[in-house]
Every structure is written in structure tokens, then in C-alpha cells.
XYZ file of C-alpha atoms in Angstrom:
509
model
C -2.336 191.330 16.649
C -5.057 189.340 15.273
C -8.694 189.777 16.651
C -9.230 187.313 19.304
C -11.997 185.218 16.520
C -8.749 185.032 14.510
C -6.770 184.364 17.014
C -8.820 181.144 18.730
C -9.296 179.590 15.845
C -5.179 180.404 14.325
C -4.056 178.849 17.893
C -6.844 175.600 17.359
C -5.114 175.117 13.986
C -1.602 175.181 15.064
C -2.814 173.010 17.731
C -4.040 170.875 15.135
C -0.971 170.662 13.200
C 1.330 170.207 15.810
C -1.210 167.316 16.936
C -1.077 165.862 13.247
C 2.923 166.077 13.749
C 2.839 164.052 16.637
C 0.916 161.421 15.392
C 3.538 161.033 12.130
C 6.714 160.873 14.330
C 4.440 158.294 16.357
C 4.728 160.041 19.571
C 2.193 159.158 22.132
C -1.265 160.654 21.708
C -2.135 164.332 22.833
C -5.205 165.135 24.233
C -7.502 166.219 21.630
C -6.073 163.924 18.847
C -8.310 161.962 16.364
C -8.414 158.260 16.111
C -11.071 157.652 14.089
C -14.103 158.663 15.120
C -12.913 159.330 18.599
C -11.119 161.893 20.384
C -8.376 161.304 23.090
C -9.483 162.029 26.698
C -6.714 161.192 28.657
C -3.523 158.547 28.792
C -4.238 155.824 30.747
C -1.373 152.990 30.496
C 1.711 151.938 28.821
C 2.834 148.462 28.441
C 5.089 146.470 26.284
C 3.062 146.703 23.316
C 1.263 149.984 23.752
C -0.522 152.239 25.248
C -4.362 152.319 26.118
C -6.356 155.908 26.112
C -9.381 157.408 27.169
C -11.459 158.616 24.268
C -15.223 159.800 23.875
C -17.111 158.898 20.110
C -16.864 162.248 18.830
C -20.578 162.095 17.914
C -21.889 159.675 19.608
C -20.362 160.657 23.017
C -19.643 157.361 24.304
C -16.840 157.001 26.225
C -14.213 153.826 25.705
C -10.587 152.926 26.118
C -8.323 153.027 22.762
C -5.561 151.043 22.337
C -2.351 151.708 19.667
C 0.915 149.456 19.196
C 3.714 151.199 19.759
C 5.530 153.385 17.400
C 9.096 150.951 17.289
C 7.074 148.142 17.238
C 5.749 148.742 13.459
C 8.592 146.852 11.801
C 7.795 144.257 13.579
C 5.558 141.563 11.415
C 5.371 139.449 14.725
C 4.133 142.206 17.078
C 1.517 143.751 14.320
C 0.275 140.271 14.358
C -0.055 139.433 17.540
C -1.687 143.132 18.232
C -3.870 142.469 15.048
C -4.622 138.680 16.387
C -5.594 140.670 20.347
C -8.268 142.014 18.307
C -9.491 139.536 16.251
C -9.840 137.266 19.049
C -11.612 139.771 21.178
C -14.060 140.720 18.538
C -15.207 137.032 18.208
C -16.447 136.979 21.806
C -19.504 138.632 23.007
C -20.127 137.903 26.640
C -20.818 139.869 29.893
C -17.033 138.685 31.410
C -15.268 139.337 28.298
C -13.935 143.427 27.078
C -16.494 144.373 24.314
C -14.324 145.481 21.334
C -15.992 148.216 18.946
C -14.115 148.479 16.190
C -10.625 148.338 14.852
C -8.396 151.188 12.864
C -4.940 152.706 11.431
C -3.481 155.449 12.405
C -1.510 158.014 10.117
C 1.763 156.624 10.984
C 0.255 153.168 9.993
C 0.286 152.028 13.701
C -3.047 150.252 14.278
C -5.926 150.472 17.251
C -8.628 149.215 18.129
C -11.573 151.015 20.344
C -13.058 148.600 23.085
C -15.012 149.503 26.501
C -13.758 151.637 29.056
C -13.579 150.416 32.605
C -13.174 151.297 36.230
C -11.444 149.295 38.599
C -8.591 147.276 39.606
C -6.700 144.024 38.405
C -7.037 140.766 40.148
C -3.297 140.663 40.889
C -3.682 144.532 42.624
C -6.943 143.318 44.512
C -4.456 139.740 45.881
C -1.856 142.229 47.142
C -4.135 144.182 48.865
C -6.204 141.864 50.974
C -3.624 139.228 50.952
C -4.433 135.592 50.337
C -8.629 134.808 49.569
C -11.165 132.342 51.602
C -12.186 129.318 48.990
C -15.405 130.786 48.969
C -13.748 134.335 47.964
C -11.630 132.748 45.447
C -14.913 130.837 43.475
C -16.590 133.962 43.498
C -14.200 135.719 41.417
C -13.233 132.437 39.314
C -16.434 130.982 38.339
C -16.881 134.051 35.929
C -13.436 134.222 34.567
C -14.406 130.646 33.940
C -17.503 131.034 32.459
C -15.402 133.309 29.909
C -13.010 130.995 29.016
C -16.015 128.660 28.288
C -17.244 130.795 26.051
C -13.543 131.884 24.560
C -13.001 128.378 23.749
C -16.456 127.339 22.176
C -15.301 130.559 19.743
C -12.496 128.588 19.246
C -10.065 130.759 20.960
C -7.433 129.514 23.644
C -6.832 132.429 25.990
C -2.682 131.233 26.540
C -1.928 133.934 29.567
C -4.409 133.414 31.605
C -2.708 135.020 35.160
C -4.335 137.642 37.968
C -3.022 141.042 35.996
C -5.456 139.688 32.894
C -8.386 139.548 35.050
C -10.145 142.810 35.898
C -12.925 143.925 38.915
C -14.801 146.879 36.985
C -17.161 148.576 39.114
C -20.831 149.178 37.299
C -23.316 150.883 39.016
C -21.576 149.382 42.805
C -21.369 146.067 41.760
C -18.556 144.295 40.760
C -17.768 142.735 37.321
C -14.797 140.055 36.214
C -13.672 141.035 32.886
C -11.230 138.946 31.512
C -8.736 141.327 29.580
C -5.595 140.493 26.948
C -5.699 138.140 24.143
C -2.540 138.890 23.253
C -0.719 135.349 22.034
C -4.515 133.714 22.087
C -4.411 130.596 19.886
C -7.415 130.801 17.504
C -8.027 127.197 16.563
C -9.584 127.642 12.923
C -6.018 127.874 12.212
C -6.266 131.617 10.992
C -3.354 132.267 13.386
C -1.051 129.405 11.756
C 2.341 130.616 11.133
C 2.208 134.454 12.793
C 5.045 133.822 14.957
C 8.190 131.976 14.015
C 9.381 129.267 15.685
C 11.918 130.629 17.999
C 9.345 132.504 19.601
C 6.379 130.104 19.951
C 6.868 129.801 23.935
C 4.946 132.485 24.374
C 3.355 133.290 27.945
C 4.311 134.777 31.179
C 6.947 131.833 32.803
C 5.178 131.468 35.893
C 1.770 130.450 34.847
C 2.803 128.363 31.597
C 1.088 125.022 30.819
C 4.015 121.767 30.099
C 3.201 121.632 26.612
C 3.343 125.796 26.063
C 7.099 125.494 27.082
C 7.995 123.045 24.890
C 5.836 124.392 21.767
C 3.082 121.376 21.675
C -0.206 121.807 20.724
C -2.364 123.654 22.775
C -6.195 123.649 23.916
C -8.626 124.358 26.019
C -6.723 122.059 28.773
C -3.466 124.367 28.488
C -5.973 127.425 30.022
C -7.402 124.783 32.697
C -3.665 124.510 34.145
C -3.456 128.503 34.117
C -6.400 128.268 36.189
C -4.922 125.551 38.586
C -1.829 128.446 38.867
C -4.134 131.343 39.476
C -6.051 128.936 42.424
C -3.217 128.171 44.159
C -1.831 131.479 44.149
C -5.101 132.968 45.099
C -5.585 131.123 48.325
C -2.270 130.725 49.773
C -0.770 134.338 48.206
C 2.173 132.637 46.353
C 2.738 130.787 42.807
C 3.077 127.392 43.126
C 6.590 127.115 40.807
C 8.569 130.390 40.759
C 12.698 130.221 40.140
C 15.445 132.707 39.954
C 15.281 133.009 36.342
C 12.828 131.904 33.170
C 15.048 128.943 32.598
C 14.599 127.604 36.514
C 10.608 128.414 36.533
C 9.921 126.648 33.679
C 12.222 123.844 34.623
C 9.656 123.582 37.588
C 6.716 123.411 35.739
C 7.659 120.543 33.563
C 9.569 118.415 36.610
C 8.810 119.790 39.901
C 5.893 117.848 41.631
C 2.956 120.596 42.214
C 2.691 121.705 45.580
C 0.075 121.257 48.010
C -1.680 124.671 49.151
C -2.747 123.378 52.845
C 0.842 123.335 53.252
C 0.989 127.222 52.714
C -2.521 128.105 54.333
C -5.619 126.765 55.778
C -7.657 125.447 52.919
C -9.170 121.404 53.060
C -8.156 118.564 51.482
C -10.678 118.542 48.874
C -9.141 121.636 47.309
C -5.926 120.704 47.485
C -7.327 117.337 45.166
C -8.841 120.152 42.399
C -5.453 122.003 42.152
C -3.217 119.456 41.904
C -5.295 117.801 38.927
C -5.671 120.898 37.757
C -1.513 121.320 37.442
C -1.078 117.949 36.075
C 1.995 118.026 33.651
C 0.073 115.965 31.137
C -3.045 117.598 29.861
C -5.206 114.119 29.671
C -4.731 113.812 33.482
C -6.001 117.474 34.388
C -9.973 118.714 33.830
C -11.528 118.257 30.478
C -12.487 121.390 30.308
C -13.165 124.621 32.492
C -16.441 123.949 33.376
C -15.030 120.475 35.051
C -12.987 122.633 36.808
C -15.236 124.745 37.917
C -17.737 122.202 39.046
C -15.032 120.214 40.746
C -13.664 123.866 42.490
C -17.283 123.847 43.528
C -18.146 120.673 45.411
C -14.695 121.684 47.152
C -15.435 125.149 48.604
C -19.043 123.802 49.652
C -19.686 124.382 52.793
C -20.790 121.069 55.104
C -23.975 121.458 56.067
C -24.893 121.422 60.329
C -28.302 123.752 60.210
C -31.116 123.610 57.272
C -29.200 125.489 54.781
C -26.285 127.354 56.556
C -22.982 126.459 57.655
C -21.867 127.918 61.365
C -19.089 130.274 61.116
C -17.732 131.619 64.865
C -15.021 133.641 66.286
C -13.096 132.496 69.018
C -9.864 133.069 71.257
C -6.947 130.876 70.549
C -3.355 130.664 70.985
C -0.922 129.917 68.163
C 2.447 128.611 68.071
C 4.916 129.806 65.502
C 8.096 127.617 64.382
C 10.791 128.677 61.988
C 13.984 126.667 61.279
C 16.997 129.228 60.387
C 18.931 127.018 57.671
C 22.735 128.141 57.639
C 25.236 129.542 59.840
C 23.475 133.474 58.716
C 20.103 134.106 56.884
C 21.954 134.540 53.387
C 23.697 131.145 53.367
C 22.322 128.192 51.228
C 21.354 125.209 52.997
C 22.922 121.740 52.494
C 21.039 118.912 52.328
C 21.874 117.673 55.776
C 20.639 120.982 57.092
C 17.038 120.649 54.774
C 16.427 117.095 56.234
C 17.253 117.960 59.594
C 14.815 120.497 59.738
C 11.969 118.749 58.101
C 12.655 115.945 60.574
C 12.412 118.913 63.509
C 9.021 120.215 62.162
C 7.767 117.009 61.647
C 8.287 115.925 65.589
C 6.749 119.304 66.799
C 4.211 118.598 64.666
C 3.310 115.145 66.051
C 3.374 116.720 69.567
C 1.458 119.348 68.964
C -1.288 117.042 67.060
C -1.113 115.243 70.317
C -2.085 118.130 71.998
C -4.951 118.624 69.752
C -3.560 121.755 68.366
C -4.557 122.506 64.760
C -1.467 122.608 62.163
C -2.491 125.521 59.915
C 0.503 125.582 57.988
C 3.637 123.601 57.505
C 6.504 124.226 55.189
C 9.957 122.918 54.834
C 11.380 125.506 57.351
C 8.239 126.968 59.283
C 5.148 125.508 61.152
C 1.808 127.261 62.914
C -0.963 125.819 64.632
C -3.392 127.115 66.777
C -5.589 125.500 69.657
C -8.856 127.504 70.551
C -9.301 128.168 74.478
C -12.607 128.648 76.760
C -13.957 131.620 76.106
C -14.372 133.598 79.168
C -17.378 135.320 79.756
C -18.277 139.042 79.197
C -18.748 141.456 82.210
C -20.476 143.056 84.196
C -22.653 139.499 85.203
C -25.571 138.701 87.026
C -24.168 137.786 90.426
C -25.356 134.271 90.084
C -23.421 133.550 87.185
C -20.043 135.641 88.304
C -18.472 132.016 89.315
C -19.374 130.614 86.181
C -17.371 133.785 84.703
C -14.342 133.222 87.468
C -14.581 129.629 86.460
C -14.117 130.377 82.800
C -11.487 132.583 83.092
C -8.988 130.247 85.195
C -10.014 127.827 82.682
C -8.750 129.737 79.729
C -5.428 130.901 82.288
C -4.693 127.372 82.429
C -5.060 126.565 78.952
C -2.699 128.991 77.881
C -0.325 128.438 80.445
C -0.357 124.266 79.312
C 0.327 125.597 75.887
C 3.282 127.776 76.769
C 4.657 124.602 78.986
C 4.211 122.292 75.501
C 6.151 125.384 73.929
C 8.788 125.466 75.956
C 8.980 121.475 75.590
C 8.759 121.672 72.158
C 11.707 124.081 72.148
C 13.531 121.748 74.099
C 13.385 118.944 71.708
C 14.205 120.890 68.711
C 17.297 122.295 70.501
C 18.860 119.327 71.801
C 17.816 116.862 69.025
C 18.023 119.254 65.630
C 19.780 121.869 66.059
C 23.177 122.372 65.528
C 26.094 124.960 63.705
C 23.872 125.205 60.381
C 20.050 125.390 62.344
C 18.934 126.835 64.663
C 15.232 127.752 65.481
C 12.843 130.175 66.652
C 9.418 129.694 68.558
C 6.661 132.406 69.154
C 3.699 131.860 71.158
C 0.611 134.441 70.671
C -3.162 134.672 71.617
C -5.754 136.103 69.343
C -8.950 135.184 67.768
C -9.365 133.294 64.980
C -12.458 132.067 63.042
C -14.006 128.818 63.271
C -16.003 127.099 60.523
C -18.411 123.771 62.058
C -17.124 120.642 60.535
C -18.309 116.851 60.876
C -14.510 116.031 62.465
C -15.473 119.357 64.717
C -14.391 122.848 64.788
C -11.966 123.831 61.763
C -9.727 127.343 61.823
C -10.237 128.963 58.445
C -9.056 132.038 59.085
C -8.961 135.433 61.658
C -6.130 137.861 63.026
C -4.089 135.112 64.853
C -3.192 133.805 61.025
C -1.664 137.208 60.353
C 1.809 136.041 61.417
C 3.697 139.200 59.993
C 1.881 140.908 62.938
C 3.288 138.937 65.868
C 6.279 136.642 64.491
C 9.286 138.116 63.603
C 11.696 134.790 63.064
C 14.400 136.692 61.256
C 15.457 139.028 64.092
C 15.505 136.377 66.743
C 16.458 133.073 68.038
C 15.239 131.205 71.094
C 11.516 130.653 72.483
C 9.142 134.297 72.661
C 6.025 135.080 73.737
C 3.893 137.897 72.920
C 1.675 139.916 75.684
C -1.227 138.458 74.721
C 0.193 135.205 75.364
C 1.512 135.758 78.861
C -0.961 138.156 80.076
C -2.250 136.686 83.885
C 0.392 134.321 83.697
C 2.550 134.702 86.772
C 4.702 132.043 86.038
C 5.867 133.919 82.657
C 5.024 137.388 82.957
C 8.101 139.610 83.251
C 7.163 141.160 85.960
C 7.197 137.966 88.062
C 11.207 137.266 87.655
C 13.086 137.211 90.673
C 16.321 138.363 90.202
C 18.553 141.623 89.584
C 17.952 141.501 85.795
C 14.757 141.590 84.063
C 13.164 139.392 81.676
C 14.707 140.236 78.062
C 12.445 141.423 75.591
C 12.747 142.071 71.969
C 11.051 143.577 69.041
C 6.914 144.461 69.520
C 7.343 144.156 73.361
C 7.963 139.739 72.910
C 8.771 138.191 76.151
C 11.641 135.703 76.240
C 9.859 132.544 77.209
C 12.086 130.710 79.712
C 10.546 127.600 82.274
C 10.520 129.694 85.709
C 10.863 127.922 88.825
C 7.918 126.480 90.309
């Protein structure tokens, strides 16, 4: 047996060798393996092209993330050069929003690297399915530095090409939070140092859903191709879903060079103004949309500013308010496809509730081609225990909000009515959901506008798919005699279905 000097260091060399084996079969990195001048840590990802490690400067001690193509991609001339052009673009930008690179290398194997800064956090896309859709004001926050890096990407002379929420990053630094914009992948660089990399069957490069016009058909592309990425990542940001997404590649990008952009205060409660920055944003021709990113961004901001009705702030409340849910089930069972008859027959239904329920002064928060909610705020009654002076002011307030509710559930029911006997039929039928909860109010010069709160949560109240028929939930019946279960006369008691709903039915006065 060797003495254990011998032995540590024998067992470090083997570990060496097998190490230096690894690398020349281009198996992934081990711990401990050399890349230059740095040492790998840890694994941290693998994607398409390769994988990204933790390493430390084996002198310097500096930690940073390394990243190496993958081992079957070396005979590919296309994927060396678009790995080789990630790095060249990246190295040309120096900017607080933008991944530092720090240098570039080869492997053994020949499969190249390069070392750039190491950071803590998550993607944009992880942080979106998380917390759900983003407030305007949430949404500029995070865009107005991804847009300050494209400004300076494209005065380098760099167009960024896949600009989506997985290539922008929150790193934490010191508790604070930093957008780094991440993957320069297929960037164009426009000194024409890029010029025939790729061949031309694969110049459509770019992820399908957040694709420019002229990207798809493999037209020239600038600073304006990025601008429409950023109209995508807007929409999708404040209303939690892509504007143009199809079954396959082929349908999706289909949509993006025919398909009229949506509007996102269809989807979710946003204003007008911002519906005016996407859509020019998404423009199919690229003279029509922003000139640039910092257009877009100044445009983005005169949209989320808040109107003014105190020196300097805007009024932001909570209130109680009861919302009214509408879907239209298109097709004799939830998997059929709907015919056209069915489509415009259900538009026309949502359009009529709509008009009552406008009537009604009820706020439509969203409305889609099969679904509708609005929302109308009700007195707010007043907290207890009270001075005995002002308990009838209390009592007061509290029948008044009774009464409100039950008038809404009455314009439900009503509502329900007319969709049943004037749209309905084999291939529709419809479902209607009545709940109270608070919502959030933001002061407007037109009045009081709902931006947001837990009555918006539908998922938490509605359940369309597993019902038909007009529902209520607790909240929305609670002190009402007339449509509490309790109150049914009768051998059989009110039905009830999933999360305790009530089956809203007009009792007998």
C-alpha cells in the first residue's frame, strides 16, 4: 500500500486523467476540470446548444458562469458560428443590463467557451408564471431596462433577433433587482461580419411565437424587427398570453404575418392608451411600428402614467364589488370545434350582456370571443364596533350594499334569461357565475377604474367547464334571503356544485 502522501496525490492524478479523458470524448464537465484559467464549480444548465457551468478564476478567485457548445454539435459550421457569433456580439456590449463576457476559449476536444458573469435569479418567463399577468406600471419597470439594452445593442450595431421573457433575467445584487438581457444567439451584427454564417434554408431563425413579419420571410432586419419582439413580450406580460400562438410553427407564423394583432383590454384590464402602443408596436410592416426602442419606450411611458387627482400622486383604493362571469360553451361537448354559426352566435350573446350590463354601470374587465367579466363596486359598509350615533349610518350602509347585490343577482338572472332563450341552442350553451370580493380601484377623470384585486382571479371562483346554468358563490348570496339556500321552500334543497356555488334560480317573491 502506498503511504497516504503517495497515495493523495496517485488518486489526484488519476483523477486528473480520468478528468482529461472526459474532456476528449466531450462528455460534460466534471467538477474540478480546467477551462482555461478556471475551474468547474458546479453544472448549472443544459440547453440546445450547451451547457453553462459554475467556475471560480483559478487565481484570481472570481466566480462566473462558463459556457461550452455541445460535443455533437462540433461538425456543425452553422452551430460553431452562431455559438462563436453569441460571443462576439456579447463582447461588443458593455452596459449594466447586458451579461459581461470575460473572455473566450477552446477546449481540448476543440469545442469552444466563453467565460461571462455569474448570476442569481430567475428568468422573466419563470417570474410571469409565478405572479401571473403584471400591472402596466409592473410591466415598465422591468421593460424600460431591457430597453435601454437593446438601445445600446443596436447603437453597437447588433440586432438582438429573440428577444422573448426566457432571454431576460432578474439577478439579485446585494437585494436589489437587476434586468440582464441574456442570449445573442442568432443576433444580426450589422457591420456585416455575420454575412453568410447560416445558409439560406435556415435564415428564419427565432423562437415562432415572438418573430417579427420580415424574420419569417428572411428580409432584412433592424432595430424595428426587436421593437415588434417587444410589442410580443408587452402583450404577453400584461394579459399572461402571446398575442399569436397556433398548433404548429407553420399556423403561428401564419398569424404573425396575416392575423390582425389583438387588443390586450380584451384579455385584462389595461387602458386604451396601451392597447394604442402595442398594436403599433406589432405592426406587420416595420415603417408603421416605433422607430426605435426608445420611441417605444417613451410611448409605453406616457401610457402607464398615472392621471394625476392630488399634487403628485394618483389614488389607488380597495373596495367590495361583485363580478359577473360569462362563458359561452361552443359545441355539443368541450372537445368539439365550433362552426361558424356557433362563433357568431356567441359573440352576438356576449355582446347583448355586455350592453346590459354597461347599462347597469357595471365595468367590462374582460371580453373575449367566448367569455365576459365585469364587476360593479358596492357601498362599503362600515366597520364595527361604532359609536352609537353613527350605528344607523352603519345599518344604513349595510342594507345599502344588501340591495346592491341583490339588484345585481336579479340583472344576472335576466341576463341569463336572454342568453338562453335568444342564443343558445344544440351547439351553445352558457354558464353565468356571480361572486363578491374586493377589487382595487385606481381614480380616473371618467371616475373610478378596476385595475386589479382578488375578484379578477377568476380561476378562484368560476369554474365554466364543469357547469352549465346561472351560479352564485357564498359571497355573493350571503344575507340574501331571497337566494340563500337555506331560504327554499320545498322538500329538496337548493343544488350546489363545485366550491360550495349556489344554483341561482329567481325565487318567488
Amino acid at each position: 500500500m502506498l503511504p497516504p502522501q503517495q497515495q493523495s496525490a496517485h488518486d489526484r492524478s488519476a483523477g486528473d486523467d480520468e478528468a482529461a479523458l472526459r474532456l476528449l470524448r466531450g462528455e460534460p464537465l466534471p467538477v474540478g476540470a480546467l477551462a482555461g484559467d478556471y475551474i468547474v464549480r458546479a453544472t448549472l444548465a443544459h440547453g440546445g446548444c450547451g451547457s453553462v457551468y459554475e467556475v471560480v478564476h483559478q487565481v484570481l478567485g472570481r466566480a462566473a458562469a462558463l459556457k461550452v457548445l455541445h460535443a455533437h454539435l462540433l461538425d456543425s459550421e452553422e452551430m460553431r458560428a452562431r455559438f462563436v457569433r453569441e460571443a462576439r456580439a456579447m463582447s461588443r456590449l458593455h452596459h449594466p443590463n447586458i451579461v459581461d463576457v470575460y473572455g473566450f476559449g477552446q477546449l481540448e476536444d476543440g469545442r469552444p467557451y466563453y467565460v461571462m458573469e455569474l448570476l442569481e435569479g430567475i428568468t422573466l418567463d419563470a417570474h410571469v408564471r409565478v405572479q401571473g399577468r403584471l400591472a402596466p406600471r409592473e410591466a415598465l419597470e422591468l421593460l424600460e431596462p431591457a430597453c435601454q439594452a437593446l438601445r445600446a445593442a443596436h447603437e453597437a450595431g447588433v440586432i438582438h433577433r429573440d428577444l422573448k421573457a426566457s432571454n431576460i433575467f432578474l439577478a439579485r445584487f446585494d437585494c436589489a433587482r437587476v434586468v440582464k438581457l441574456l442570449d445573442f444567439g442568432i443576433a444580426k451584427l450589422l457591420d456585416g461580419s455575420d454575412d453568410g454564417a447560416f445558409s439560406t434554408a435556415s435564415r428564419r431563425l427565432g423562437t415562432p411565437c415572438t418573430m417579427a413579419p420580415e424574420q419569417i420571410k428572411g428580409a432584412p432586419v433592424d432595430a424595428r424587427t426587436d421593437v415588434y419582439a417587444l410589442g410580443v413580450l408587452l402583450y404577453q406580460l400584461v394579459t399572461g398570453e402571446l398575442p399569436f400562438s397556433g398548433r404548429t410553427r407553420e399556423d403561428t407564423e401564419q398569424m404573425h404575418l396575416e392575423a390582425p394583432a389583438p387588443r390586450a383590454s380584451q384579455h385584462a384590464p389595461v387602458p386604451p392608451n396601451l392597447d394604442a402602443v402595442i398594436l403599433r408596436a406589432l405592426e406587420k410592416r416595420p415603417e408603421r411600428r416605433h422607430g426605435s426602442v426608445m420611441h417605444f419606450l417613451a410611448d409605453l411611458e406616457r401610457a402607464t402614467s398615472r392621471r394625476q387627482t392630488l399634487p403628485g400622486r394618483a389614488r389607488i383604493a380597495s373596495a367590495r364589488a361583485i363580478g359577473l362571469a360569462i362563458e359561452a360553451h361552443l359545441g355539443e361537448t368541450d372537445h368539439d370545434q365550433p362552426d361558424d354559426e356557433t362563433l357568431e352566435r356567441a359573440a352576438a350573446g356576449l355582446d347583448a350582456a355586455e350592453r346590459a350590463l354597461s347599462a347597469a354601470h357595471f365595468s367590462v374587465i374582460v371580453h373575449t370571443g367566448s367569455s365576459l367579466l365585469a364587476a360593479l363596486p358596492l357601498p362599503e359598509p362600515l366597520p364595527e364596533p361604532l359609536p352609537e350615533p353613527e350605528q344607523a349610518q352603519a345599518q344604513a350602509q349595510a342594507q345599502a350594499e344588501l340591495a346592491a347585490r341583490e339588484r345585481a343577482l336579479d340583472l344576472a338572472l335576466s341576463i341569463y334569461d336572454l342568453l338562453a332563450a335568444d342564443y343558445a341552442y344544440a351547439r351553445l350553451h352558457f354558464t353565468l357565475t356571480a361572486h363578491a370580493d374586493r377589487v382595487t380601484l385606481r381614480s380616473a377623470e371618467s371616475g373610478p377604474c378596476i385595475v386589479g384585486g382578488p375578484l379578477l382571479r377568476l380561476a378562484s371562483w368560476s369554474r365554466p367547464g364543469e357547469l352549465r346554468g346561472p351560479w352564485a358563490t357564498p359571497a355573493a348570496v350571503s344575507g340574501l334571503t331571497r337566494f340563500a339556500p337555506s331560504s327554499r321552500a320545498g322538500p329538496a334543497p337548493a343544488a350546489t356544485g363545485p366550491g360550495g356555488l349556489v344554483s341561482l334560480r329567481r325565487p318567488p317573491r
